[in-house]
Amino acid sequence: MVESRCTEAFSAVGRFESAYTPALIDPAVVLGATEGGEEEAAAATAAAAKDAAVALATQRRRWFRATADLASVLGYSDEVVHDATLLLDRAVAAAGSKPLGVTPAAAVVAGLFIAARQAGEQSAHGAIPQEVAAAAGLEAGESESAATVLRTLLGGDTSSISALRVLKLYLERLGADFSSGTPEGLRPAAGAALDLLPEAICDAEMRKLPPSTVAAAVLVAGRRIAGRSPFWPASLATLTGLSDTEEGTPLAIAAERAFSLATEPTGEAFASPAALSPRVSFERS
């Protein structure tokens, strides 16, 4: 039963990823997309730096935290936080070298509400409330306009199957205990994977990979850190077709990168979104 359910679910992941383009945004392209003299270039650079496309690439950790912070206020799950982040990545990729035309705060608020509605998670606030938008430093109607921009860029297809959802699919296949409803209950199967995932999706190299590979990489690295062997069980190799046993395979390379994120200094550690202070602390960019 578990095997067939997971196989069906992973097929859906594959269909999503076949149409998914990683966010390969180069901030320099957007920042440098201007002609004219030095003053014109400086003004264009300053304006572009306030756009969501650049800010979400260059200040990734800050805006992931902001998304988690707002989700905590509204009672959304960690999955919605990760889905919203991936949704914004998809929009940035669809825009190519062009700015999104919305501020990062507006994009985060809009992406979070779109992801929450798709997940069937209804906040007590209902629609995007003005008090939430105001706390994020947004003007009236700005978040709704941003939502329209995101939907337009994506052609109305706002689907988002994040690496966290895929990771939990892998853990289900391994027989993880979800009954406690806490990350601690998943650690026997996950090792340190849940701790590594926020770092991975904020890493420039890992963001080039599809969610299923990111999830596999952090699981391999997380189990390795925790001493859980095998790092990549045969049941998951069969489910995904991914192998970590041969040097140079996509999973082996990604897993080494994920493992390095556990030891590289980043300046600050991530907490689980659910553990963040329940307040909106956006700054107007």
Phi, psi and omega in degrees: 000309180297317182298314182292321179296317181291324178297317178296318180294321181290332174297321177295322176299317180298320179295320178297313185289337178295337179251006185265133176247121178301152181281095181263031183300130174255108183306328181296329180294314180290316182295328184263004184280071180205157177235161178120192183281184183296320181295317179296319180295319180296319180294318179294321179297317179297321179292317181295326181295339179271355181280149183300324183301317181281313183299320182289342176269319186270340180234048189301313184297318180300315185280335171294317177297320180297319177297315179295323180296312179295319178299324178296319178301319187268358177077026179275158181281166175299326179301321179295322177301312182289322177298318180295320179297316178294322178301317178293323176299318179297319180294318179298317179296321180294329180285343181066231182270006182266146173297155177287334181085011176226157179285157178299322179297317179294320179296318180296313180299313182294315181297321180295316181290324176297313181297321181295317179297320180294329180276355180074022179262110183262116175289155175299341181280341181075240179290174181299109185281147182297327181293326177289315178299318180294321178296333177275002179080022184263149175278164181302129177083354184292320180291322177296320177297321178295320178298320178296319178299314181298314181296321180294314179301324183266009178062028180084351180267095182258026179297149184202110175248098188282166179299329178295319178295321179291320178301317180291331173296316177300318181293324176298318180297330179277358179082026180297152182268105179267001189293331183286338181072015181233155177301330182299326180292341182265349187299325178304327178265324188273337188061231181262016187299319182293330177286326183282333189301314178301323177296319184295316183284351175261000181269133185301320181288317182293330182292347178280350186262152175292155184306323182294325178285321176300314180298317179296319183295315181290331178290316177300312181294319181295320178289325177296315179299321183274357180074026178271118182242141359286153181294324179232093186299154183300326180298326179281326175298320178292318181296316190259337187079006180268145180229139177248008187273337182255130179297136178096353176287155181306318181291318181299318180293314181294323180294321177296321178295316179298319179297322181293333180293338179285342184245345180283135176289132180243355179099331179198151180264150175277143166259162172300139178310323182293341182266357181286154180300131183282073176209152176269124185233038178294148167249140178292123180261000000 
